[in-house]
Amino acid sequence: MIDLRSDTVTRPSEKMRAAMAAAEVGDDVFGEDPTINRLEGLAAARFGREAALWVPSGSMGNTIAVKLHTEPGSELIIEERGHILNFELGAAAVISGVTTRAVKSSNGSGHLAWNDIAPAIRKNPPYYQAATKLVCLENTHNFAGGSVLTAEATGEICERAHSEGLAVHLDGARIFNAATALACDVQELTAGCDSVMLCLSKGLGAPAGSMLVGSSEFIERARSWRKRLGGGMRQVGILAAAGIIALEEGPALLERDHRNAKCLANGLAAIPGIDIDPEKVATNIVIFDVAKAKLSAAEIVAKLKEKGVLAIGFGSQIRMVTHLDIADSDIDAALSAMKESVPSA
Ligand code: TLP
């Protein structure tokens, strides 16, 4: 199977498995796991922050950050296709008691600009309205086709949000993809954000785990919330051993995924019935529209599966994601399967 459903499907490398087997471990709830402590130190240093916390999933990292930056009855602002809003089962409402204000991006990038955010802010509202406390950004923006937000744009939003008394949390599940595409450092790309969540288990290849980075005070409070949510995981150095390899060696491997995604997008653009602008594919996520094809997205995805290619369909769109376990030759095979699966309009 050529599995293009997500970069979450990567399997740990032999090197990771060997490191996991040999990992020195202890009880992390007592703060005694040397391997997790090392990973947290490395992540904090990589992002130029005081501290970092390993969390079992990106969703838990985002949930904890939303909890710490808000209070029940307040509001957060996010782009309307954001992961926190659409794919985290209302955790912001359930765990933090906040309403989520979905805002449309107006500049074609899929990302919010300050001009989009400002009119949605409720600062010192009348007593019957919820006050805005938090802006959530996402870089890369998954369902905006893996698009990237520059350091300059991020910095401007952070500066202005802070001057309005708002915190900024960055869902940086794929921040290393963004840094690779922009040829800049993650430190520069995330500098103004109050907290950043990054995933080790997507393009970087670890079997599980994400990191939250921020101030020491923020991370200490996050540690309590991780435990409260059931994420105190004892001898978790086994997973951190793979996480260290993901963090140290994974970023350099992303460029190939981006090349493959571009190649895939170019091939798709040449198939009648498929709508995609390959110029807009900046990282490893390829989203295209099949509204003009004779079959629905779900039907095309089912046909692809018969031919050994897995993708995800939603509405009239299909998403394909390149990753470590996709070889260059898989792109040609996926394109051939696609040509056979989309009857010309
Ligand atoms: N994304 C998954 C699905 O949930 C959609 C995927 O296949 O892309 N933030 C972003 C931007 C994400 O894309 C994801 C996962 C998460 C957070 C959550 O991470 P996990 O799956 O570790 O909870």
CSV table of C-alpha atoms in Angstrom, one decimal, residues 7 22 30 156 160 180 230 289:
chain,number,residue,atom,x,y,z
A,7,ASP,CA,2.4,11.7,7.8
A,22,ALA,CA,18.5,0.7,24.8
A,30,PHE,CA,8.8,11.6,39.7
A,156,GLU,CA,3.2,40.9,13.7
A,160,ARG,CA,-0.4,43.2,18.2
A,180,THR,CA,12.2,23.9,5.8
A,230,GLY,CA,-4.0,11.1,32.3
A,289,ASP,CA,-10.6,19.4,-5.7
